[in-house]
Short mmCIF file of C-alpha atoms in Angstrom, two decimals:
data_model
loop_
_atom_site.label_atom_id
_atom_site.label_comp_id
_atom_site.label_asym_id
_atom_site.label_seq_id
_atom_site.Cartn_x
_atom_site.Cartn_y
_atom_site.Cartn_z
CA UNK I 144 -69.38 -259.30 -20.77
CA UNK I 145 -71.71 -256.49 -22.44
CA UNK I 146 -70.28 -257.32 -25.92
CA UNK I 147 -70.81 -261.42 -25.17
CA UNK I 148 -74.21 -261.19 -25.04
CA UNK I 149 -74.09 -259.37 -28.14
CA UNK I 150 -72.09 -262.65 -29.66
CA UNK I 151 -74.43 -264.28 -28.13
CA UNK I 152 -77.37 -262.88 -29.35
CA UNK I 153 -76.36 -262.64 -32.79
CA UNK I 154 -75.32 -266.61 -33.10
CA UNK I 155 -79.07 -266.90 -32.57
CA UNK I 156 -80.67 -265.26 -34.84
CA UNK I 157 -78.14 -266.69 -37.19
CA UNK I 158 -79.05 -270.31 -36.28
CA UNK I 159 -82.64 -269.88 -36.43
CA UNK I 160 -82.25 -267.63 -39.92
CA UNK I 161 -80.80 -270.61 -41.25
CA UNK I 162 -83.38 -273.15 -39.62
CA UNK I 163 -85.74 -270.63 -41.13
CA UNK I 164 -84.34 -271.27 -45.28
CA UNK I 165 -83.87 -274.91 -44.59
CA UNK I 166 -87.14 -276.58 -43.75
CA UNK I 167 -88.53 -273.75 -46.50
CA UNK I 168 -87.22 -276.30 -48.48
CA UNK I 169 -90.12 -277.26 -49.85
CA UNK I 170 -92.76 -275.82 -47.20
CA UNK I 171 -93.92 -272.88 -45.38
CA UNK I 172 -95.64 -272.86 -41.75
CA UNK I 173 -97.24 -276.41 -43.57
CA UNK I 174 -98.02 -274.56 -46.70
CA UNK I 175 -96.63 -276.00 -49.84
CA UNK I 176 -94.75 -274.05 -51.96
CA UNK I 177 -96.46 -273.58 -55.76
CA UNK I 178 -94.11 -275.22 -58.19
CA UNK I 179 -93.85 -273.08 -60.55
CA UNK I 180 -93.30 -274.17 -64.58
CA UNK I 181 -93.39 -272.88 -68.52
CA UNK I 182 -95.00 -275.83 -70.24
CA UNK I 183 -98.34 -274.64 -72.25
CA UNK I 184 -101.70 -276.14 -71.18
CA UNK I 185 -103.64 -277.87 -74.45
CA UNK I 186 -106.29 -276.45 -76.20
CA UNK I 187 -109.46 -276.41 -74.83
CA UNK I 188 -112.21 -277.59 -77.22
CA UNK I 189 -115.35 -276.20 -78.23
CA UNK I 190 -118.77 -278.09 -78.27
CA UNK I 191 -122.19 -276.10 -78.75
CA UNK I 192 -121.98 -272.43 -78.93
CA UNK I 193 -125.82 -270.89 -77.93
CA UNK I 194 -127.01 -267.92 -78.66
CA UNK I 195 -128.64 -265.18 -76.73
CA UNK I 196 -129.79 -261.52 -76.72
CA UNK I 197 -126.31 -259.38 -76.54
CA UNK I 198 -124.81 -262.37 -75.66
CA UNK I 199 -122.66 -266.00 -76.24
CA UNK I 200 -123.07 -268.99 -74.38
CA UNK I 201 -119.98 -271.08 -75.16
CA UNK I 202 -120.03 -274.60 -74.00
CA UNK I 203 -116.61 -276.46 -74.23
CA UNK I 204 -114.01 -279.44 -72.75
CA UNK I 205 -110.82 -278.61 -71.50
CA UNK I 206 -108.30 -281.07 -71.92
CA UNK I 207 -108.20 -284.17 -69.48
CA UNK I 208 -105.24 -284.50 -67.22
CA UNK I 209 -103.89 -282.10 -67.23
CA UNK I 210 -105.12 -280.73 -62.94
CA UNK I 211 -102.39 -277.51 -63.14
CA UNK I 212 -105.38 -276.27 -65.62
CA UNK I 213 -106.86 -273.37 -63.69
CA UNK I 214 -109.48 -271.05 -65.27
CA UNK I 215 -110.70 -270.60 -68.88
CA UNK I 216 -110.49 -266.97 -70.69
CA UNK I 217 -112.44 -265.82 -73.22
CA UNK I 218 -111.84 -262.28 -74.81
CA UNK I 219 -112.89 -259.52 -77.67
CA UNK I 220 -112.24 -255.83 -78.42
CA UNK I 221 -115.52 -254.01 -78.19
CA UNK I 222 -116.61 -251.32 -80.87
CA UNK I 223 -114.04 -249.22 -79.07
CA UNK I 224 -110.92 -251.61 -79.85
CA UNK I 225 -110.65 -251.99 -75.83
CA UNK I 226 -110.73 -255.84 -74.72
CA UNK I 227 -113.47 -257.53 -73.10
CA UNK I 228 -112.54 -260.59 -70.63
CA UNK I 229 -114.56 -263.52 -68.76
CA UNK I 230 -113.03 -265.68 -66.82
CA UNK I 231 -114.17 -269.00 -65.41
CA UNK I 232 -113.32 -271.40 -63.12
CA UNK I 233 -111.40 -275.26 -64.40
CA UNK I 234 -114.84 -276.89 -62.57
CA UNK I 235 -116.77 -274.75 -65.36
CA UNK I 236 -118.10 -276.45 -68.43
CA UNK I 237 -119.52 -273.24 -70.28
CA UNK I 238 -119.06 -269.14 -70.24
CA UNK I 239 -121.31 -266.60 -71.34
CA UNK I 240 -120.03 -263.49 -73.27
CA UNK I 241 -121.34 -260.64 -73.33
CA UNK I 242 -121.47 -257.29 -74.53
CA UNK I 243 -122.10 -257.69 -77.76
CA UNK I 244 -124.42 -255.20 -79.55
CA UNK I 245 -125.80 -256.24 -83.51
CA UNK I 246 -126.54 -259.24 -84.85
CA UNK I 247 -123.44 -259.76 -87.13
CA UNK I 248 -121.01 -262.32 -86.37
CA UNK I 249 -118.37 -262.05 -83.17
CA UNK I 250 -115.05 -263.25 -83.36
CA UNK I 251 -113.88 -264.91 -79.33
CA UNK I 252 -111.13 -266.01 -78.28
CA UNK I 253 -110.74 -269.01 -75.56
CA UNK I 254 -107.98 -270.26 -73.87
CA UNK I 255 -106.47 -271.70 -70.92
CA UNK I 256 -104.45 -270.85 -67.89
CA UNK I 257 -102.82 -273.01 -65.58
CA UNK I 258 -101.86 -272.26 -62.27
CA UNK I 259 -98.22 -270.79 -63.21
CA UNK I 260 -100.33 -268.45 -65.73
CA UNK I 261 -98.96 -270.07 -68.81
CA UNK I 262 -101.30 -269.96 -71.91
CA UNK I 263 -102.56 -271.63 -74.15
CA UNK I 264 -102.94 -271.75 -77.95
CA UNK I 265 -106.20 -269.68 -78.65
CA UNK I 266 -109.29 -271.53 -79.61
CA UNK I 267 -111.27 -268.69 -81.81
CA UNK I 268 -115.19 -268.92 -82.07
CA UNK I 269 -117.07 -267.07 -84.71
CA UNK I 270 -120.64 -266.62 -83.74
CA UNK I 271 -123.90 -264.54 -84.13
CA UNK I 272 -126.10 -262.55 -81.22
CA UNK I 273 -129.78 -262.01 -80.58
CA UNK I 274 -130.54 -258.54 -80.50
CA UNK I 275 -128.84 -256.69 -77.36
CA UNK I 276 -131.20 -255.58 -74.79
CA UNK I 277 -130.43 -252.71 -75.61
CA UNK I 278 -131.79 -252.46 -78.90
CA UNK I 279 -134.58 -254.25 -77.63
CA UNK I 280 -135.06 -251.41 -75.28
CA UNK I 281 -134.53 -249.10 -77.84
CA UNK I 282 -136.25 -250.13 -80.69
CA UNK I 283 -139.44 -250.43 -78.74
CA UNK I 284 -139.25 -247.34 -76.72
CA UNK I 285 -142.53 -245.97 -77.19
CA UNK I 286 -142.67 -241.75 -76.02
CA UNK I 287 -145.77 -239.39 -75.88
CA UNK I 288 -147.14 -236.50 -74.26
CA UNK I 289 -148.37 -236.68 -70.78
CA UNK I 290 -149.57 -234.31 -67.83
CA UNK I 291 -146.20 -231.51 -67.16
CA UNK I 292 -144.35 -233.97 -69.83
CA UNK I 293 -143.80 -237.27 -71.36
CA UNK I 294 -144.08 -241.04 -70.67
CA UNK I 295 -141.88 -243.67 -72.20
CA UNK I 296 -143.31 -247.69 -72.45
CA UNK I 297 -140.43 -250.32 -73.38
CA UNK I 298 -139.26 -253.70 -73.37
CA UNK I 299 -136.86 -254.98 -71.20
CA UNK I 300 -137.91 -258.93 -70.52
CA UNK I 301 -134.98 -260.02 -68.93
CA UNK I 302 -134.62 -257.42 -66.40
CA UNK I 303 -131.08 -256.08 -67.74
CA UNK I 304 -129.39 -253.15 -66.47
CA UNK I 305 -130.24 -250.33 -68.27
CA UNK I 306 -130.17 -246.25 -68.65
CA UNK I 307 -132.41 -244.15 -70.71
CA UNK I 308 -130.78 -240.90 -71.57
CA UNK I 309 -133.03 -237.70 -72.36
CA UNK I 310 -132.19 -234.47 -74.25
CA UNK I 311 -133.70 -231.35 -74.40
CA UNK I 312 -133.38 -228.03 -75.70
CA UNK I 313 -131.24 -226.01 -74.86
CA UNK I 314 -129.54 -222.84 -76.28
CA UNK I 315 -125.85 -223.33 -76.05
CA UNK I 316 -125.02 -220.09 -77.89
CA UNK I 317 -127.30 -216.86 -79.03
CA UNK I 318 -129.50 -218.11 -81.82
CA UNK I 319 -128.81 -222.03 -81.59
CA UNK I 320 -130.52 -224.59 -80.14
CA UNK I 321 -129.66 -227.91 -79.91
CA UNK I 322 -130.29 -231.65 -77.39
CA UNK I 323 -128.36 -231.75 -74.74
CA UNK I 324 -128.42 -234.46 -72.41
CA UNK I 325 -130.02 -233.78 -68.81
CA UNK I 326 -128.67 -236.32 -66.33
CA UNK I 327 -130.86 -235.21 -63.90
CA UNK I 328 -133.61 -236.93 -65.79
CA UNK I 329 -132.29 -240.40 -66.79
CA UNK I 330 -134.05 -242.92 -65.83
CA UNK I 331 -132.53 -246.07 -64.49
CA UNK I 332 -133.96 -249.88 -65.38
CA UNK I 333 -133.28 -252.97 -64.28
CA UNK I 334 -136.61 -254.88 -63.60
CA UNK I 335 -139.07 -256.55 -66.52
CA UNK I 336 -142.94 -255.28 -65.69
CA UNK I 337 -142.11 -252.18 -64.96
CA UNK I 338 -140.99 -250.47 -67.86
CA UNK I 339 -142.35 -246.67 -68.01
CA UNK I 340 -140.79 -243.57 -66.76
CA UNK I 341 -142.40 -239.72 -67.11
CA UNK I 342 -139.93 -237.37 -67.44
CA UNK I 343 -141.17 -233.67 -65.87
CA UNK I 344 -141.69 -231.14 -65.62
CA UNK I 345 -142.16 -229.18 -68.74
CA UNK I 346 -143.99 -226.19 -70.25
CA UNK I 347 -147.34 -226.95 -71.86
CA UNK I 348 -145.16 -226.16 -75.57
CA UNK I 349 -144.23 -227.52 -78.84
CA UNK I 350 -140.51 -228.90 -78.04
CA UNK I 351 -138.30 -231.66 -78.59
CA UNK I 352 -136.81 -234.23 -77.05
CA UNK I 353 -134.18 -236.92 -77.71
CA UNK I 354 -133.95 -240.32 -75.59
CA UNK I 355 -130.73 -242.72 -76.63
CA UNK I 356 -130.31 -246.44 -74.03
CA UNK I 357 -126.78 -247.56 -72.49
CA UNK I 358 -126.07 -250.57 -70.96
CA UNK I 359 -123.71 -251.34 -68.70
CA UNK I 360 -120.32 -252.83 -71.05
CA UNK I 361 -121.13 -248.81 -72.39
CA UNK I 362 -123.05 -249.15 -75.81
CA UNK I 363 -125.12 -246.38 -76.08
CA UNK I 364 -128.08 -246.52 -79.06
CA UNK I 365 -128.78 -244.24 -81.86
CA UNK I 366 -131.18 -241.14 -80.37
CA UNK I 367 -134.58 -240.74 -81.19
CA UNK I 368 -136.54 -237.21 -81.55
CA UNK I 369 -139.82 -236.52 -80.62
CA UNK I 370 -142.02 -233.39 -81.23
CA UNK I 371 -144.00 -233.15 -78.38
CA UNK I 372 -146.67 -231.15 -76.55
CA UNK I 373 -147.07 -231.89 -72.48
CA UNK I 374 -150.26 -231.50 -71.10
CA UNK I 375 -150.80 -228.79 -68.86
CA UNK I 376 -150.68 -229.50 -65.46
CA UNK I 377 -151.59 -227.60 -62.35
CA UNK I 378 -151.58 -228.47 -58.91
CA UNK I 379 -154.90 -228.23 -56.60
CA UNK I 380 -153.85 -225.56 -54.70
CA UNK I 381 -155.12 -226.64 -51.56
CA UNK I 382 -156.17 -223.24 -50.23
CA UNK I 383 -159.63 -224.23 -52.68
CA UNK I 384 -160.22 -227.22 -51.27
CA UNK I 385 -162.40 -227.20 -48.31
CA UNK I 386 -163.96 -229.78 -46.46
CA UNK I 387 -168.15 -230.30 -46.19
CA UNK I 388 -170.03 -231.47 -43.61
CA UNK I 389 -173.24 -233.78 -45.73
CA UNK I 390 -172.26 -236.45 -44.65
CA UNK I 391 -172.39 -235.03 -41.07
CA UNK I 392 -168.58 -235.54 -39.70
CA UNK I 393 -167.61 -235.18 -36.10
CA UNK I 394 -165.20 -234.99 -32.91
CA UNK I 395 -164.24 -237.51 -30.86
CA UNK I 396 -160.98 -238.76 -29.29
CA UNK I 397 -162.24 -242.31 -30.33
CA UNK I 398 -164.41 -245.20 -32.05
CA UNK I 399 -167.49 -244.87 -32.43
CA UNK I 400 -170.54 -247.08 -32.60
CA UNK I 401 -172.02 -248.27 -36.24
CA UNK I 402 -175.58 -248.92 -35.36
CA UNK I 403 -175.77 -245.32 -34.33
CA UNK I 404 -172.77 -242.85 -35.32
CA UNK I 405 -172.07 -244.79 -38.47
CA UNK I 406 -175.37 -244.01 -40.91
CA UNK I 407 -177.66 -241.52 -41.44
CA UNK I 408 -180.98 -242.58 -40.97
CA UNK I 409 -182.39 -240.63 -43.40
CA UNK I 410 -180.42 -241.41 -46.82
CA UNK I 411 -178.49 -244.89 -45.53
CA UNK I 412 -175.45 -243.27 -46.45
CA UNK I 413 -172.58 -244.04 -44.11
CA UNK I 414 -171.02 -240.61 -42.30
CA UNK I 415 -167.83 -239.16 -42.66
CA UNK I 416 -165.22 -240.64 -40.06
CA UNK I 417 -165.15 -238.76 -36.35
CA UNK I 418 -162.10 -236.61 -36.27
CA UNK I 419 -160.07 -236.69 -33.22
CA UNK I 420 -160.06 -233.53 -32.82
CA UNK I 421 -160.54 -230.37 -34.44
CA UNK I 422 -156.96 -229.64 -35.47
CA UNK I 423 -157.06 -233.71 -37.20
CA UNK I 424 -160.55 -232.61 -38.67
CA UNK I 425 -160.75 -233.52 -42.38
CA UNK I 426 -159.56 -230.14 -43.57
CA UNK I 427 -155.91 -230.50 -42.39
CA UNK I 428 -155.48 -232.91 -45.37
CA UNK I 429 -156.06 -229.54 -47.63
CA UNK I 430 -153.02 -226.60 -45.17
CA UNK I 431 -149.88 -227.52 -47.05
CA UNK I 432 -148.47 -228.71 -44.10
CA UNK I 433 -146.13 -231.96 -45.08
CA UNK I 434 -145.77 -233.44 -41.45
CA UNK I 435 -146.56 -233.52 -38.32
CA UNK I 436 -149.50 -235.41 -36.78
CA UNK I 437 -152.79 -233.23 -38.45
CA UNK I 438 -155.21 -235.83 -39.93
CA UNK I 439 -157.07 -238.40 -37.59
CA UNK I 440 -160.28 -240.25 -38.17
CA UNK I 441 -161.85 -243.75 -36.43
CA UNK I 442 -162.93 -246.25 -37.48
CA UNK I 443 -166.17 -247.12 -36.48
CA UNK I 444 -167.08 -250.19 -34.50
CA UNK I 445 -170.21 -251.94 -35.16
CA UNK I 446 -171.58 -253.08 -31.31
CA UNK I 447 -169.12 -251.73 -29.77
CA UNK I 448 -171.00 -251.61 -27.11
CA UNK I 449 -170.68 -255.43 -26.42
CA UNK I 450 -168.80 -256.26 -23.13
CA UNK I 451 -167.40 -259.42 -25.66
CA UNK I 452 -164.62 -258.01 -27.76
CA UNK I 453 -164.85 -260.72 -30.18
CA UNK I 454 -168.28 -259.74 -31.16
CA UNK I 455 -167.35 -256.17 -32.03
CA UNK I 456 -166.58 -255.80 -35.93
CA UNK I 457 -164.50 -252.71 -36.71
CA UNK I 458 -165.43 -251.16 -39.95
CA UNK I 459 -162.38 -250.41 -42.23
CA UNK I 460 -164.41 -247.74 -44.58
CA UNK I 461 -163.51 -244.08 -43.41
CA UNK I 462 -164.35 -241.44 -45.88
CA UNK I 463 -163.85 -237.71 -45.77
CA UNK I 464 -165.65 -235.73 -48.23
CA UNK I 465 -164.71 -232.06 -49.66
CA UNK I 466 -165.56 -229.35 -52.33
CA UNK I 467 -162.30 -228.58 -54.65
CA UNK I 468 -163.88 -225.43 -55.78
CA UNK I 469 -163.06 -226.15 -59.83
CA UNK I 470 -163.02 -228.76 -62.07
CA UNK I 471 -160.66 -230.58 -62.44
CA UNK I 472 -159.60 -234.21 -64.43
CA UNK I 473 -156.22 -235.76 -61.88
CA UNK I 474 -153.12 -236.72 -63.09
CA UNK I 475 -151.80 -237.87 -59.84
CA UNK I 476 -152.04 -237.54 -56.09
CA UNK I 477 -149.70 -238.21 -53.46
CA UNK I 478 -149.70 -238.53 -49.85
CA UNK I 479 -147.67 -237.14 -47.01
CA UNK I 480 -148.08 -239.60 -43.73
CA UNK I 481 -146.74 -239.34 -40.89
CA UNK I 482 -142.84 -239.00 -40.91
CA UNK I 483 -142.18 -240.99 -37.20
CA UNK I 484 -140.22 -244.57 -38.20
CA UNK I 485 -143.17 -246.10 -36.32
CA UNK I 486 -145.75 -244.85 -39.19
CA UNK I 487 -143.52 -246.11 -42.10
CA UNK I 488 -145.46 -248.55 -43.54
CA UNK I 489 -147.57 -249.24 -40.25
CA UNK I 490 -150.03 -248.68 -38.75
CA UNK I 491 -152.60 -245.90 -38.88
CA UNK I 492 -151.01 -245.21 -42.90
CA UNK I 493 -153.53 -246.37 -45.32
CA UNK I 494 -152.06 -248.52 -47.46
CA UNK I 495 -155.50 -249.24 -49.99
CA UNK I 496 -157.55 -245.84 -51.02
CA UNK I 497 -160.76 -244.62 -53.72
CA UNK I 498 -161.27 -241.87 -55.24
CA UNK I 499 -165.07 -240.73 -55.31
CA UNK I 500 -166.19 -237.49 -57.64
CA UNK I 501 -169.11 -236.62 -58.90
CA UNK I 502 -169.81 -232.56 -60.23
CA UNK I 503 -173.36 -229.93 -59.99
CA UNK I 504 -174.88 -232.45 -62.57
CA UNK I 505 -175.81 -234.61 -60.25
CA UNK I 506 -178.13 -232.46 -57.75
CA UNK I 507 -178.53 -235.54 -55.92
CA UNK I 508 -175.53 -235.86 -54.65
CA UNK I 509 -175.67 -235.86 -50.71
CA UNK I 510 -178.52 -237.99 -50.70
CA UNK I 511 -176.98 -240.88 -52.79
CA UNK I 512 -173.88 -242.71 -52.85
CA UNK I 513 -172.43 -244.35 -54.87
CA UNK I 514 -175.16 -243.44 -57.25
CA UNK I 515 -174.44 -241.34 -59.03
CA UNK I 516 -171.19 -240.56 -57.88
CA UNK I 517 -168.20 -242.12 -60.09
CA UNK I 518 -164.93 -243.99 -58.75
CA UNK I 519 -161.96 -242.71 -60.55
CA UNK I 520 -159.64 -244.89 -58.80
CA UNK I 521 -158.83 -247.35 -56.24
CA UNK I 522 -154.77 -247.53 -55.21
CA UNK I 523 -152.51 -249.48 -52.93
CA UNK I 524 -149.30 -248.53 -51.25
CA UNK I 525 -146.40 -250.11 -51.87
CA UNK I 526 -145.05 -253.62 -49.82
CA UNK I 527 -141.22 -253.35 -48.81
CA UNK I 528 -139.62 -256.40 -49.12
CA UNK I 529 -138.55 -256.32 -45.99
CA UNK I 530 -140.29 -254.80 -42.76
CA UNK I 531 -137.43 -255.20 -40.29
CA UNK I 532 -135.43 -253.11 -42.67
CA UNK I 533 -136.17 -250.85 -44.62
CA UNK I 534 -133.88 -249.73 -46.99
CA UNK I 535 -133.07 -246.19 -47.63
CA UNK I 536 -135.15 -246.30 -51.08
CA UNK I 537 -138.01 -247.91 -49.68
CA UNK I 538 -137.90 -245.14 -46.52
CA UNK I 539 -137.57 -242.41 -48.92
CA UNK I 540 -140.91 -243.41 -51.20
CA UNK I 541 -142.79 -243.40 -48.27
CA UNK I 542 -141.94 -240.64 -46.37
CA UNK I 543 -141.40 -237.56 -49.83
CA UNK I 544 -142.58 -239.61 -52.69
CA UNK I 545 -145.74 -241.50 -52.16
CA UNK I 546 -147.70 -240.63 -55.25
CA UNK I 547 -150.19 -241.88 -57.14
CA UNK I 548 -150.66 -242.18 -60.95
CA UNK I 549 -155.12 -241.94 -61.30
CA UNK I 550 -154.25 -244.28 -64.69
CA UNK I 551 -151.80 -245.83 -63.92
CA UNK I 552 -151.25 -246.91 -60.32
CA UNK I 553 -155.84 -247.80 -60.39
CA UNK I 554 -156.32 -251.23 -59.45
CA UNK I 555 -160.14 -251.20 -60.31
CA UNK I 556 -161.61 -252.59 -63.86
CA UNK I 557 -164.16 -249.97 -63.25
CA UNK I 558 -163.19 -247.23 -62.55
CA UNK I 559 -163.26 -244.23 -64.85
CA UNK I 560 -159.79 -242.62 -64.06
CA UNK I 561 -160.39 -239.98 -66.80
CA UNK I 562 -163.77 -238.06 -65.42
CA UNK I 563 -163.46 -234.68 -64.33
CA UNK I 564 -164.80 -234.42 -61.20
CA UNK I 565 -165.53 -231.17 -58.66
CA UNK I 566 -166.46 -232.86 -55.24
CA UNK I 567 -164.46 -235.84 -54.37
CA UNK I 568 -165.05 -238.51 -51.45
CA UNK I 569 -162.16 -239.78 -50.17
CA UNK I 570 -162.16 -243.58 -48.97
CA UNK I 571 -159.65 -244.99 -46.61
CA UNK I 572 -160.08 -248.81 -47.08
CA UNK I 573 -157.16 -250.71 -45.31
CA UNK I 574 -154.18 -249.21 -43.62
CA UNK I 575 -151.22 -251.26 -43.26
CA UNK I 576 -151.77 -251.72 -39.42
CA UNK I 577 -154.93 -253.35 -39.73
CA UNK I 578 -155.86 -253.88 -35.91
CA UNK I 579 -155.76 -249.89 -35.76
CA UNK I 580 -158.86 -247.66 -34.47
CA UNK I 581 -157.86 -245.55 -37.39
CA UNK I 582 -155.95 -243.44 -40.16
CA UNK I 583 -154.11 -241.01 -40.46
CA UNK I 584 -152.49 -238.19 -43.32
CA UNK I 585 -150.91 -234.80 -43.47
CA UNK I 586 -151.61 -234.01 -46.70
CA UNK I 587 -153.01 -235.58 -49.79
CA UNK I 588 -151.90 -233.42 -52.57
CA UNK I 589 -153.89 -233.44 -56.16
CA UNK I 590 -151.96 -232.77 -59.65
CA UNK I 591 -154.15 -232.46 -62.78
CA UNK I 592 -155.67 -230.58 -65.59
CA UNK I 593 -158.35 -227.69 -63.98
CA UNK I 594 -161.04 -227.41 -66.49
CA UNK I 595 -163.57 -224.79 -64.44
CA UNK I 596 -163.07 -222.46 -61.24
CA UNK I 597 -165.62 -221.50 -59.17
#
């Protein structure tokens, strides 16, 4: 009996397999099978070639009446002797062939390929591209000394992906100094506007730097070599910076009425903000602590006592004043905000601020403002593409690398970023959420050239 069951199952399986084989003659599960042939398609016709930067845009027509043509392939050999291939579908009439350097004539081979993999005879195009993005960047590359290093500028008008490689002096063997690439300093650029960068930190002594440019196609420029002396940059040590009380800062856990507390009646100058408590005083911006819940300064409110909230007006400008106990020319400042995610590009974190400076020559510095003071610069924080979905890079900049270059990032044409000063008045102008009643900062770091200590 068991033997009979085995025979029946075997016969059933054979019948099913035969049925499938018979049914697969033209279709399988309703999908038509591709007919394979060996007939080569006719050649394509090139109609026009447009030279572009490091590329050739080739306009073509495929042979008429051949529905089996699947794609068009363009191939050339790069400087390493490797084949570089580009493909477009049959529905395209142009193909962009990229990755060239130089403006001499290039040879590109084009062919049609059908659904069976058959390739047509080759159509050869000989044409010269325009100067490549890599070469434009290299020829426009300008290097100059900067605080703590060097500053580079270049052109990348079409926002092509480029990398600038930095070579610095290194002793590979005793008595021999060579230029060696430092991969930690490589600059990656895919932007037509932000085409500058700083390379730091280096001592303020004459030294050689080398720079080369590469692109995504593996092309690499020659090496530009410069002998430069970086400007000396020092951190303005927080232990020397002291908050001053000449503009009447106070402690109070809330906003105060501008008409009563906001202005010094003797001078007509707006007072410094009231801090939430002693642990949130202006001095906490200069204590070396870059995390926590430190400076917490309230905005004044006009007509605060008015029972109708619509009649109240928030004064968004908040001041804090300091004595650096040295005369310095700033190069950059770095803000450490409250690090909780709710403060990242949000809430009371400062978005726009100004730096005012003066020195001992201004004997009326505590009685007059802004008269006698110099606007060093005005700065605006970045705005993320999508606040609801911050990228890791956006979060890292805001919380760890929120840096402002005193000269390059200044947005106020009336400012004098190179002016040295001893006394600083920090003016917070706008928070990321204007509805917040206060500003918060953990640390305000400054870097530059110290001209004199007191």
